[in-house]
Amino acid sequence: MAPTDRPLAVPPPQAGPLQDRQGSAILLICASAFIFAAQDGVSRYLGSTYSPVLITMLRYWFFAVVVLAMALRQPGGLRAMRSNRPGLQIFRGVILALEIVVTIEAFVQLGLINTHAIFACYPLLISVLSGPVLGEKVGWRRWLAAGIGFLGILIVLQPGSGVFSAKAALPLLGAVMFATYGLATRKVGRDDTAAVSFFWTAITGAVVMTAIGLPSWQPIAAPDLPWLLALCIGSGVAHFMLIKAYELAEASALQPFSYTQLVWVSIFAVVIFGERMAPHVAVGGAIVVGAGLFTWWRSRQRERAARRG
């Protein structure tokens, strides 16, 4: 899924038949993955005509209006959105906004398939860096999975073959930035609620993107306005689906189904944009995803052992 399209916290599952909740949650997570993949396609289309900075700025304006409206309806209004870690919240918002710009540029320069094949390494980065940043224990299996995942990245990039270029570093930079955002989100979550983090993400992003985006302003052509509106509305709908999914089931049980976005992205890239999936990209991307799934499986094993202990 796209970089902005990750939940900030996981509400506890609701009561009800476990199997029904799990099935509904899986359907919701798969539907949101489809919408996010479509959004990536729209971002690639708009990014070929307009500055990624402009596109991101307009998305954040819509995002900020929605979040402000939600905050004003909460008890306490804007005063309830005060943060205990404002500096870290601002850092999160800035790095996420800039990461979206980098990723949209990667869509345009490298295409959807190549970008996602590399960007898929961000869970491995979070897993490895959670030790020095968050103080979590990182075992040898997690390090091994990360090493295998980065081997997959090297297969995709093919350094030394004449294929590697500065453009190919864009999705890797985006993955590093999004992993940093994810770690900062987990760290600030110890002091602030998910609602507060969500508010600061939108407002900080809107402010920073307005500051750097207004100089690149250009009118949006009438035929492109529906696509821009779809990009903004689609994000809201998909986020609502994510929230509902995580209300119904645990995040660790749903994570593997998020990878269905890669399937949809590949289909859109080939059918709509005429991209070609090179064999080394398919192999490298499969290794990266496989390493990520192994890391998820190990996390599930540790959770079960902790509950039994």
CSV table of N, CA and C in Angstrom, one decimal, residues 156-308:
chain,number,residue,atom,x,y,z
A,156,VAL,N,17.1,-7.0,-7.6
A,156,VAL,CA,16.2,-6.1,-8.3
A,156,VAL,C,17.0,-4.9,-8.9
A,157,LEU,N,18.0,-4.4,-8.1
A,157,LEU,CA,18.7,-3.2,-8.5
A,157,LEU,C,19.8,-3.6,-9.5
A,158,GLN,N,20.4,-4.8,-9.4
A,158,GLN,CA,21.5,-5.3,-10.3
A,158,GLN,C,22.6,-4.3,-10.3
A,159,PRO,N,23.2,-3.9,-9.1
A,159,PRO,CA,24.4,-3.0,-9.1
A,159,PRO,C,25.5,-3.6,-9.9
A,160,GLY,N,26.2,-2.8,-10.7
A,160,GLY,CA,27.4,-3.2,-11.4
A,160,GLY,C,27.0,-3.8,-12.8
A,161,SER,N,25.7,-3.9,-13.1
A,161,SER,CA,25.3,-4.4,-14.4
A,161,SER,C,25.1,-3.4,-15.4
A,162,GLY,N,25.2,-2.1,-15.1
A,162,GLY,CA,24.8,-1.0,-16.0
A,162,GLY,C,23.4,-0.6,-15.9
A,163,VAL,N,22.6,-1.4,-15.1
A,163,VAL,CA,21.1,-1.1,-15.0
A,163,VAL,C,20.9,-0.1,-13.8
A,164,PHE,N,21.8,-0.3,-12.8
A,164,PHE,CA,21.6,0.6,-11.6
A,164,PHE,C,21.8,2.0,-11.9
A,165,SER,N,21.0,2.9,-11.4
A,165,SER,CA,21.2,4.4,-11.6
A,165,SER,C,20.7,5.1,-10.3
A,166,ALA,N,20.9,6.4,-10.3
A,166,ALA,CA,20.4,7.2,-9.2
A,166,ALA,C,18.9,7.1,-9.1
A,167,LYS,N,18.2,6.9,-10.2
A,167,LYS,CA,16.7,6.8,-10.1
A,167,LYS,C,16.3,5.6,-9.3
A,168,ALA,N,17.1,4.5,-9.5
A,168,ALA,CA,16.8,3.2,-8.8
A,168,ALA,C,16.9,3.4,-7.3
A,169,ALA,N,17.6,4.4,-6.8
A,169,ALA,CA,17.7,4.6,-5.4
A,169,ALA,C,16.5,5.3,-4.8
A,170,LEU,N,15.6,5.9,-5.6
A,170,LEU,CA,14.5,6.6,-5.1
A,170,LEU,C,13.6,5.7,-4.2
A,171,PRO,N,13.1,4.5,-4.7
A,171,PRO,CA,12.2,3.7,-3.8
A,171,PRO,C,13.0,3.2,-2.6
A,172,LEU,N,14.3,3.0,-2.7
A,172,LEU,CA,15.0,2.6,-1.5
A,172,LEU,C,15.1,3.7,-0.5
A,173,LEU,N,15.3,4.9,-0.9
A,173,LEU,CA,15.2,6.1,-0.1
A,173,LEU,C,13.8,6.3,0.5
A,174,GLY,N,12.8,6.0,-0.3
A,174,GLY,CA,11.4,6.1,0.2
A,174,GLY,C,11.2,5.1,1.3
A,175,ALA,N,11.7,3.9,1.1
A,175,ALA,CA,11.5,2.8,2.1
A,175,ALA,C,12.2,3.2,3.4
A,176,VAL,N,13.4,3.7,3.4
A,176,VAL,CA,14.2,4.2,4.6
A,176,VAL,C,13.4,5.2,5.3
A,177,MET,N,12.8,6.2,4.5
A,177,MET,CA,12.1,7.3,5.1
A,177,MET,C,10.8,6.8,5.8
A,178,PHE,N,10.1,5.8,5.1
A,178,PHE,CA,8.9,5.3,5.7
A,178,PHE,C,9.1,4.5,6.9
A,179,ALA,N,10.3,3.7,6.9
A,179,ALA,CA,10.6,2.9,8.1
A,179,ALA,C,10.9,3.9,9.2
A,180,THR,N,11.6,5.0,9.0
A,180,THR,CA,11.9,6.0,10.0
A,180,THR,C,10.6,6.5,10.6
A,181,TYR,N,9.6,6.8,9.7
A,181,TYR,CA,8.3,7.3,10.1
A,181,TYR,C,7.6,6.3,11.0
A,182,GLY,N,7.7,5.0,10.6
A,182,GLY,CA,7.1,3.9,11.3
A,182,GLY,C,7.6,3.8,12.7
A,183,LEU,N,9.0,3.9,12.8
A,183,LEU,CA,9.6,3.8,14.1
A,183,LEU,C,9.2,5.0,15.0
A,184,ALA,N,9.2,6.2,14.4
A,184,ALA,CA,8.8,7.4,15.2
A,184,ALA,C,7.4,7.3,15.7
A,185,THR,N,6.5,6.7,14.8
A,185,THR,CA,5.1,6.5,15.2
A,185,THR,C,5.0,5.6,16.4
A,186,ARG,N,5.8,4.5,16.4
A,186,ARG,CA,5.7,3.6,17.5
A,186,ARG,C,6.3,4.2,18.8
A,187,LYS,N,7.3,5.0,18.6
A,187,LYS,CA,7.9,5.7,19.8
A,187,LYS,C,7.0,6.7,20.4
A,188,VAL,N,6.3,7.5,19.5
A,188,VAL,CA,5.5,8.6,20.0
A,188,VAL,C,4.2,8.0,20.6
A,189,GLY,N,3.8,6.8,20.1
A,189,GLY,CA,2.6,6.1,20.6
A,189,GLY,C,2.6,5.8,22.0
A,190,ARG,N,3.8,5.8,22.6
A,190,ARG,CA,3.9,5.6,24.1
A,190,ARG,C,3.4,6.7,24.9
A,191,ASP,N,3.3,7.9,24.3
A,191,ASP,CA,2.9,9.1,25.0
A,191,ASP,C,1.6,9.7,24.5
A,192,ASP,N,1.3,9.5,23.2
A,192,ASP,CA,0.2,10.2,22.5
A,192,ASP,C,-0.8,9.1,22.0
A,193,THR,N,-2.1,9.4,22.0
A,193,THR,CA,-3.1,8.5,21.4
A,193,THR,C,-3.0,8.5,19.9
A,194,ALA,N,-3.6,7.5,19.3
A,194,ALA,CA,-3.6,7.4,17.8
A,194,ALA,C,-4.3,8.6,17.2
A,195,ALA,N,-5.4,9.1,17.8
A,195,ALA,CA,-6.1,10.3,17.3
A,195,ALA,C,-5.2,11.5,17.3
A,196,VAL,N,-4.4,11.7,18.3
A,196,VAL,CA,-3.4,12.8,18.3
A,196,VAL,C,-2.4,12.7,17.3
A,197,SER,N,-1.8,11.5,17.1
A,197,SER,CA,-0.8,11.3,16.1
A,197,SER,C,-1.4,11.5,14.7
A,198,PHE,N,-2.6,11.0,14.5
A,198,PHE,CA,-3.3,11.2,13.2
A,198,PHE,C,-3.5,12.7,12.9
A,199,PHE,N,-3.9,13.5,13.9
A,199,PHE,CA,-4.1,14.9,13.7
A,199,PHE,C,-2.8,15.6,13.3
A,200,TRP,N,-1.7,15.3,14.1
A,200,TRP,CA,-0.4,15.9,13.8
A,200,TRP,C,0.2,15.5,12.5
A,201,THR,N,-0.1,14.3,12.1
A,201,THR,CA,0.4,13.9,10.8
A,201,THR,C,-0.2,14.7,9.7
A,202,ALA,N,-1.5,14.9,9.7
A,202,ALA,CA,-2.2,15.7,8.7
A,202,ALA,C,-1.8,17.2,8.7
A,203,ILE,N,-1.8,17.8,9.9
A,203,ILE,CA,-1.6,19.2,10.0
A,203,ILE,C,-0.1,19.6,9.6
A,204,THR,N,0.8,18.8,10.2
A,204,THR,CA,2.2,19.0,9.9
A,204,THR,C,2.5,18.8,8.4
A,205,GLY,N,2.0,17.8,7.9
A,205,GLY,CA,2.2,17.5,6.5
A,205,GLY,C,1.6,18.6,5.6
A,206,ALA,N,0.4,19.1,5.9
A,206,ALA,CA,-0.2,20.2,5.1
A,206,ALA,C,0.6,21.5,5.2
A,207,VAL,N,1.2,21.8,6.4
A,207,VAL,CA,2.0,23.0,6.5
A,207,VAL,C,3.3,22.9,5.7
A,208,VAL,N,4.0,21.8,5.9
A,208,VAL,CA,5.3,21.7,5.2
A,208,VAL,C,5.1,21.6,3.7
A,209,MET,N,4.1,20.9,3.2
A,209,MET,CA,3.9,20.8,1.8
A,209,MET,C,3.4,22.1,1.2
A,210,THR,N,2.6,22.9,2.0
A,210,THR,CA,2.2,24.2,1.5
A,210,THR,C,3.4,25.1,1.3
A,211,ALA,N,4.3,25.0,2.3
A,211,ALA,CA,5.5,25.9,2.3
A,211,ALA,C,6.4,25.6,1.0
A,212,ILE,N,6.5,24.3,0.7
A,212,ILE,CA,7.4,23.9,-0.4
A,212,ILE,C,6.7,23.7,-1.7
A,213,GLY,N,5.3,23.6,-1.6
A,213,GLY,CA,4.6,23.3,-2.8
A,213,GLY,C,4.0,24.5,-3.6
A,214,LEU,N,3.7,25.6,-2.8
A,214,LEU,CA,3.1,26.7,-3.5
A,214,LEU,C,3.9,27.3,-4.6
A,215,PRO,N,5.3,27.4,-4.5
A,215,PRO,CA,6.1,27.9,-5.6
A,215,PRO,C,6.0,27.0,-6.9
A,216,SER,N,5.6,25.8,-6.8
A,216,SER,CA,5.4,24.9,-8.0
A,216,SER,C,4.0,24.8,-8.4
A,217,TRP,N,3.1,25.8,-8.0
A,217,TRP,CA,1.7,25.7,-8.3
A,217,TRP,C,1.5,25.8,-9.8
A,218,GLN,N,0.6,25.0,-10.3
A,218,GLN,CA,0.1,25.1,-11.7
A,218,GLN,C,-1.3,24.7,-11.7
A,219,PRO,N,-2.1,25.3,-12.6
A,219,PRO,CA,-3.5,24.9,-12.7
A,219,PRO,C,-3.7,23.4,-13.1
A,220,ILE,N,-4.7,22.8,-12.5
A,220,ILE,CA,-5.0,21.4,-12.8
A,220,ILE,C,-6.0,21.4,-14.0
A,221,ALA,N,-5.6,20.7,-15.0
A,221,ALA,CA,-6.5,20.6,-16.2
A,221,ALA,C,-7.8,20.0,-15.8
A,222,ALA,N,-8.9,20.4,-16.5
A,222,ALA,CA,-10.2,19.9,-16.1
A,222,ALA,C,-10.3,18.4,-16.2
A,223,PRO,N,-9.8,17.8,-17.3
A,223,PRO,CA,-9.9,16.3,-17.3
A,223,PRO,C,-9.2,15.6,-16.2
A,224,ASP,N,-8.2,16.3,-15.5
A,224,ASP,CA,-7.5,15.6,-14.4
A,224,ASP,C,-8.1,15.8,-13.1
A,225,LEU,N,-9.1,16.7,-13.0
A,225,LEU,CA,-9.7,17.0,-11.7
A,225,LEU,C,-10.4,15.8,-11.1
A,226,PRO,N,-11.2,15.0,-11.9
A,226,PRO,CA,-11.8,13.8,-11.4
A,226,PRO,C,-10.8,12.8,-10.8
A,227,TRP,N,-9.6,12.7,-11.5
A,227,TRP,CA,-8.6,11.8,-11.0
A,227,TRP,C,-8.0,12.3,-9.7
A,228,LEU,N,-7.8,13.6,-9.5
A,228,LEU,CA,-7.3,14.1,-8.3
A,228,LEU,C,-8.3,13.9,-7.2
A,229,LEU,N,-9.6,14.2,-7.5
A,229,LEU,CA,-10.6,14.0,-6.5
A,229,LEU,C,-10.7,12.5,-6.1
A,230,ALA,N,-10.6,11.6,-7.1
A,230,ALA,CA,-10.6,10.2,-6.8
A,230,ALA,C,-9.5,9.8,-5.9
A,231,LEU,N,-8.3,10.4,-6.1
A,231,LEU,CA,-7.1,10.1,-5.3
A,231,LEU,C,-7.4,10.5,-3.8
A,232,CYS,N,-8.0,11.6,-3.6
A,232,CYS,CA,-8.2,12.1,-2.2
A,232,CYS,C,-9.3,11.3,-1.6
A,233,ILE,N,-10.5,11.1,-2.3
A,233,ILE,CA,-11.6,10.3,-1.7
A,233,ILE,C,-11.2,8.9,-1.5
A,234,GLY,N,-10.5,8.3,-2.4
A,234,GLY,CA,-10.1,6.9,-2.3
A,234,GLY,C,-9.2,6.7,-1.1
A,235,SER,N,-8.4,7.6,-0.7
A,235,SER,CA,-7.6,7.5,0.5
A,235,SER,C,-8.5,7.4,1.7
A,236,GLY,N,-9.5,8.3,1.8
A,236,GLY,CA,-10.4,8.3,2.9
A,236,GLY,C,-11.2,7.0,3.0
A,237,VAL,N,-11.7,6.5,1.9
A,237,VAL,CA,-12.4,5.2,1.9
A,237,VAL,C,-11.6,4.1,2.4
A,238,ALA,N,-10.3,4.0,1.8
A,238,ALA,CA,-9.5,2.9,2.1
A,238,ALA,C,-9.0,3.0,3.6
A,239,HIS,N,-8.8,4.2,4.1
A,239,HIS,CA,-8.4,4.3,5.5
A,239,HIS,C,-9.6,3.8,6.4
A,240,PHE,N,-10.8,4.2,6.0
A,240,PHE,CA,-11.9,3.7,6.8
A,240,PHE,C,-12.0,2.2,6.8
A,241,MET,N,-11.8,1.6,5.7
A,241,MET,CA,-11.7,0.1,5.6
A,241,MET,C,-10.7,-0.5,6.5
A,242,LEU,N,-9.5,0.2,6.5
A,242,LEU,CA,-8.4,-0.3,7.4
A,242,LEU,C,-8.8,-0.2,8.9
A,243,ILE,N,-9.4,0.9,9.2
A,243,ILE,CA,-9.8,1.1,10.6
A,243,ILE,C,-10.8,0.0,11.0
A,244,LYS,N,-11.8,-0.3,10.2
A,244,LYS,CA,-12.8,-1.3,10.5
A,244,LYS,C,-12.2,-2.7,10.5
A,245,ALA,N,-11.2,-2.9,9.6
A,245,ALA,CA,-10.6,-4.2,9.6
A,245,ALA,C,-9.8,-4.5,10.9
A,246,TYR,N,-9.1,-3.5,11.4
A,246,TYR,CA,-8.3,-3.6,12.6
A,246,TYR,C,-9.2,-3.6,13.9
A,247,GLU,N,-10.4,-3.2,13.7
A,247,GLU,CA,-11.4,-3.3,14.8
A,247,GLU,C,-11.9,-4.7,15.0
A,248,LEU,N,-11.8,-5.4,13.8
A,248,LEU,CA,-12.4,-6.8,13.8
A,248,LEU,C,-11.4,-7.9,14.1
A,249,ALA,N,-10.1,-7.6,13.8
A,249,ALA,CA,-9.1,-8.7,13.9
A,249,ALA,C,-7.8,-8.0,14.3
A,250,GLU,N,-6.8,-8.9,14.8
A,250,GLU,CA,-5.5,-8.4,15.1
A,250,GLU,C,-4.7,-8.0,13.9
A,251,ALA,N,-3.8,-7.0,14.0
A,251,ALA,CA,-3.0,-6.5,12.9
A,251,ALA,C,-2.1,-7.7,12.4
A,252,SER,N,-1.5,-8.4,13.4
A,252,SER,CA,-0.6,-9.5,13.0
A,252,SER,C,-1.2,-10.6,12.2
A,253,ALA,N,-2.6,-10.8,12.3
A,253,ALA,CA,-3.3,-11.7,11.5
A,253,ALA,C,-3.6,-11.2,10.1
A,254,LEU,N,-3.6,-9.9,10.0
A,254,LEU,CA,-4.0,-9.3,8.7
A,254,LEU,C,-2.9,-8.9,7.8
A,255,GLN,N,-1.7,-8.8,8.4
A,255,GLN,CA,-0.6,-8.2,7.7
A,255,GLN,C,-0.3,-8.9,6.4
A,256,PRO,N,-0.3,-10.3,6.3
A,256,PRO,CA,0.1,-10.9,5.0
A,256,PRO,C,-0.9,-10.5,3.9
A,257,PHE,N,-2.1,-10.2,4.2
A,257,PHE,CA,-3.1,-9.9,3.1
A,257,PHE,C,-2.8,-8.5,2.5
A,258,SER,N,-2.0,-7.7,3.2
A,258,SER,CA,-1.7,-6.4,2.7
A,258,SER,C,-0.8,-6.5,1.4
A,259,TYR,N,-0.1,-7.7,1.3
A,259,TYR,CA,0.7,-7.9,0.2
A,259,TYR,C,-0.1,-8.1,-1.1
A,260,THR,N,-1.4,-8.3,-1.0
A,260,THR,CA,-2.2,-8.4,-2.2
A,260,THR,C,-2.1,-7.1,-3.1
A,261,GLN,N,-1.7,-6.0,-2.4
A,261,GLN,CA,-1.6,-4.8,-3.2
A,261,GLN,C,-0.5,-4.9,-4.2
A,262,LEU,N,0.5,-5.7,-4.0
A,262,LEU,CA,1.6,-6.0,-5.0
A,262,LEU,C,1.0,-6.6,-6.2
A,263,VAL,N,0.0,-7.5,-6.0
A,263,VAL,CA,-0.6,-8.2,-7.2
A,263,VAL,C,-1.4,-7.2,-8.0
A,264,TRP,N,-2.2,-6.4,-7.4
A,264,TRP,CA,-3.0,-5.4,-8.1
A,264,TRP,C,-2.1,-4.4,-8.8
A,265,VAL,N,-1.1,-3.9,-8.1
A,265,VAL,CA,-0.1,-2.9,-8.7
A,265,VAL,C,0.5,-3.5,-9.9
A,266,SER,N,0.9,-4.8,-9.9
A,266,SER,CA,1.5,-5.4,-11.0
A,266,SER,C,0.5,-5.5,-12.2
A,267,ILE,N,-0.7,-5.8,-11.9
A,267,ILE,CA,-1.7,-5.9,-13.0
A,267,ILE,C,-2.0,-4.6,-13.6
A,268,PHE,N,-2.2,-3.5,-12.8
A,268,PHE,CA,-2.4,-2.2,-13.3
A,268,PHE,C,-1.2,-1.7,-14.1
A,269,ALA,N,0.0,-2.0,-13.6
A,269,ALA,CA,1.2,-1.6,-14.3
A,269,ALA,C,1.3,-2.2,-15.7
A,270,VAL,N,1.0,-3.5,-15.8
A,270,VAL,CA,1.2,-4.2,-17.1
A,270,VAL,C,0.0,-3.8,-18.0
A,271,VAL,N,-1.2,-3.8,-17.5
A,271,VAL,CA,-2.4,-3.6,-18.4
A,271,VAL,C,-2.6,-2.2,-18.8
A,272,ILE,N,-2.4,-1.3,-17.8
A,272,ILE,CA,-2.7,0.2,-18.1
A,272,ILE,C,-1.5,0.9,-18.6
A,273,PHE,N,-0.3,0.7,-17.9
A,273,PHE,CA,0.8,1.5,-18.3
A,273,PHE,C,1.8,0.8,-19.2
A,274,GLY,N,1.5,-0.4,-19.5
A,274,GLY,CA,2.4,-1.2,-20.4
A,274,GLY,C,3.8,-1.5,-19.9
A,275,GLU,N,3.9,-1.6,-18.5
A,275,GLU,CA,5.2,-2.0,-17.9
A,275,GLU,C,5.4,-3.5,-18.1
A,276,ARG,N,6.7,-3.8,-18.0
A,276,ARG,CA,7.1,-5.2,-18.2
A,276,ARG,C,7.8,-5.7,-16.9
A,277,MET,N,7.4,-6.8,-16.4
A,277,MET,CA,8.0,-7.3,-15.2
A,277,MET,C,9.2,-8.2,-15.6
A,278,ALA,N,10.4,-7.6,-15.4
A,278,ALA,CA,11.6,-8.4,-15.8
A,278,ALA,C,11.8,-9.5,-14.8
A,279,PRO,N,12.4,-10.7,-15.3
A,279,PRO,CA,12.6,-11.8,-14.4
A,279,PRO,C,13.3,-11.5,-13.1
A,280,HIS,N,14.4,-10.7,-13.2
A,280,HIS,CA,15.2,-10.4,-12.0
A,280,HIS,C,14.3,-9.6,-11.0
A,281,VAL,N,13.4,-8.8,-11.5
A,281,VAL,CA,12.6,-8.0,-10.6
A,281,VAL,C,11.6,-8.9,-9.9
A,282,ALA,N,11.0,-9.9,-10.6
A,282,ALA,CA,10.1,-10.8,-10.0
A,282,ALA,C,10.7,-11.7,-9.0
A,283,VAL,N,12.0,-12.1,-9.3
A,283,VAL,CA,12.7,-13.0,-8.3
A,283,VAL,C,13.1,-12.2,-7.1
A,284,GLY,N,13.7,-11.0,-7.3
A,284,GLY,CA,14.1,-10.2,-6.2
A,284,GLY,C,12.9,-9.7,-5.3
A,285,GLY,N,11.8,-9.3,-6.0
A,285,GLY,CA,10.6,-8.9,-5.2
A,285,GLY,C,10.1,-10.0,-4.4
A,286,ALA,N,10.0,-11.3,-5.0
A,286,ALA,CA,9.5,-12.4,-4.2
A,286,ALA,C,10.4,-12.7,-3.0
A,287,ILE,N,11.7,-12.5,-3.1
A,287,ILE,CA,12.6,-12.7,-2.0
A,287,ILE,C,12.3,-11.7,-0.9
A,288,VAL,N,12.1,-10.4,-1.3
A,288,VAL,CA,11.9,-9.4,-0.3
A,288,VAL,C,10.6,-9.7,0.4
A,289,VAL,N,9.5,-10.0,-0.3
A,289,VAL,CA,8.2,-10.3,0.3
A,289,VAL,C,8.3,-11.5,1.2
A,290,GLY,N,9.0,-12.6,0.7
A,290,GLY,CA,9.2,-13.8,1.5
A,290,GLY,C,9.9,-13.5,2.8
A,291,ALA,N,10.9,-12.7,2.8
A,291,ALA,CA,11.6,-12.3,4.0
A,291,ALA,C,10.7,-11.5,5.0
A,292,GLY,N,9.9,-10.7,4.4
A,292,GLY,CA,8.9,-9.9,5.2
A,292,GLY,C,7.9,-10.8,5.9
A,293,LEU,N,7.4,-11.8,5.1
A,293,LEU,CA,6.4,-12.7,5.7
A,293,LEU,C,7.1,-13.6,6.8
A,294,PHE,N,8.3,-14.0,6.6
A,294,PHE,CA,9.0,-14.8,7.6
A,294,PHE,C,9.1,-14.0,8.9
A,295,THR,N,9.5,-12.7,8.8
A,295,THR,CA,9.6,-11.8,9.9
A,295,THR,C,8.2,-11.7,10.6
A,296,TRP,N,7.1,-11.6,9.9
A,296,TRP,CA,5.8,-11.6,10.4
A,296,TRP,C,5.5,-12.9,11.2
A,297,TRP,N,5.9,-14.0,10.6
A,297,TRP,CA,5.6,-15.3,11.2
A,297,TRP,C,6.4,-15.4,12.5
A,298,ARG,N,7.6,-15.0,12.5
A,298,ARG,CA,8.4,-15.1,13.8
A,298,ARG,C,7.8,-14.2,14.9
A,299,SER,N,7.2,-13.0,14.5
A,299,SER,CA,6.6,-12.2,15.5
A,299,SER,C,5.3,-12.9,16.0
A,300,ARG,N,4.6,-13.6,15.2
A,300,ARG,CA,3.4,-14.3,15.7
A,300,ARG,C,3.8,-15.4,16.6
A,301,GLN,N,4.9,-16.1,16.3
A,301,GLN,CA,5.4,-17.2,17.2
A,301,GLN,C,5.8,-16.6,18.6
A,302,ARG,N,6.5,-15.5,18.6
A,302,ARG,CA,6.9,-14.9,19.9
A,302,ARG,C,5.7,-14.4,20.7
A,303,GLU,N,4.6,-13.9,20.0
A,303,GLU,CA,3.4,-13.5,20.7
A,303,GLU,C,2.7,-14.7,21.3
A,304,ARG,N,2.6,-15.8,20.6
A,304,ARG,CA,2.0,-17.0,21.1
A,304,ARG,C,2.8,-17.5,22.3
A,305,ALA,N,4.1,-17.5,22.2
A,305,ALA,CA,4.9,-18.0,23.3
A,305,ALA,C,4.8,-17.2,24.5
A,306,ALA,N,4.7,-15.8,24.3
A,306,ALA,CA,4.5,-14.9,25.4
A,306,ALA,C,3.2,-15.1,26.1
A,307,ARG,N,2.1,-15.4,25.3
A,307,ARG,CA,0.8,-15.7,25.9
A,307,ARG,C,0.8,-17.0,26.7
A,308,ARG,N,1.5,-18.0,26.2
A,308,ARG,CA,1.5,-19.3,26.9
A,308,ARG,C,2.3,-19.2,28.1
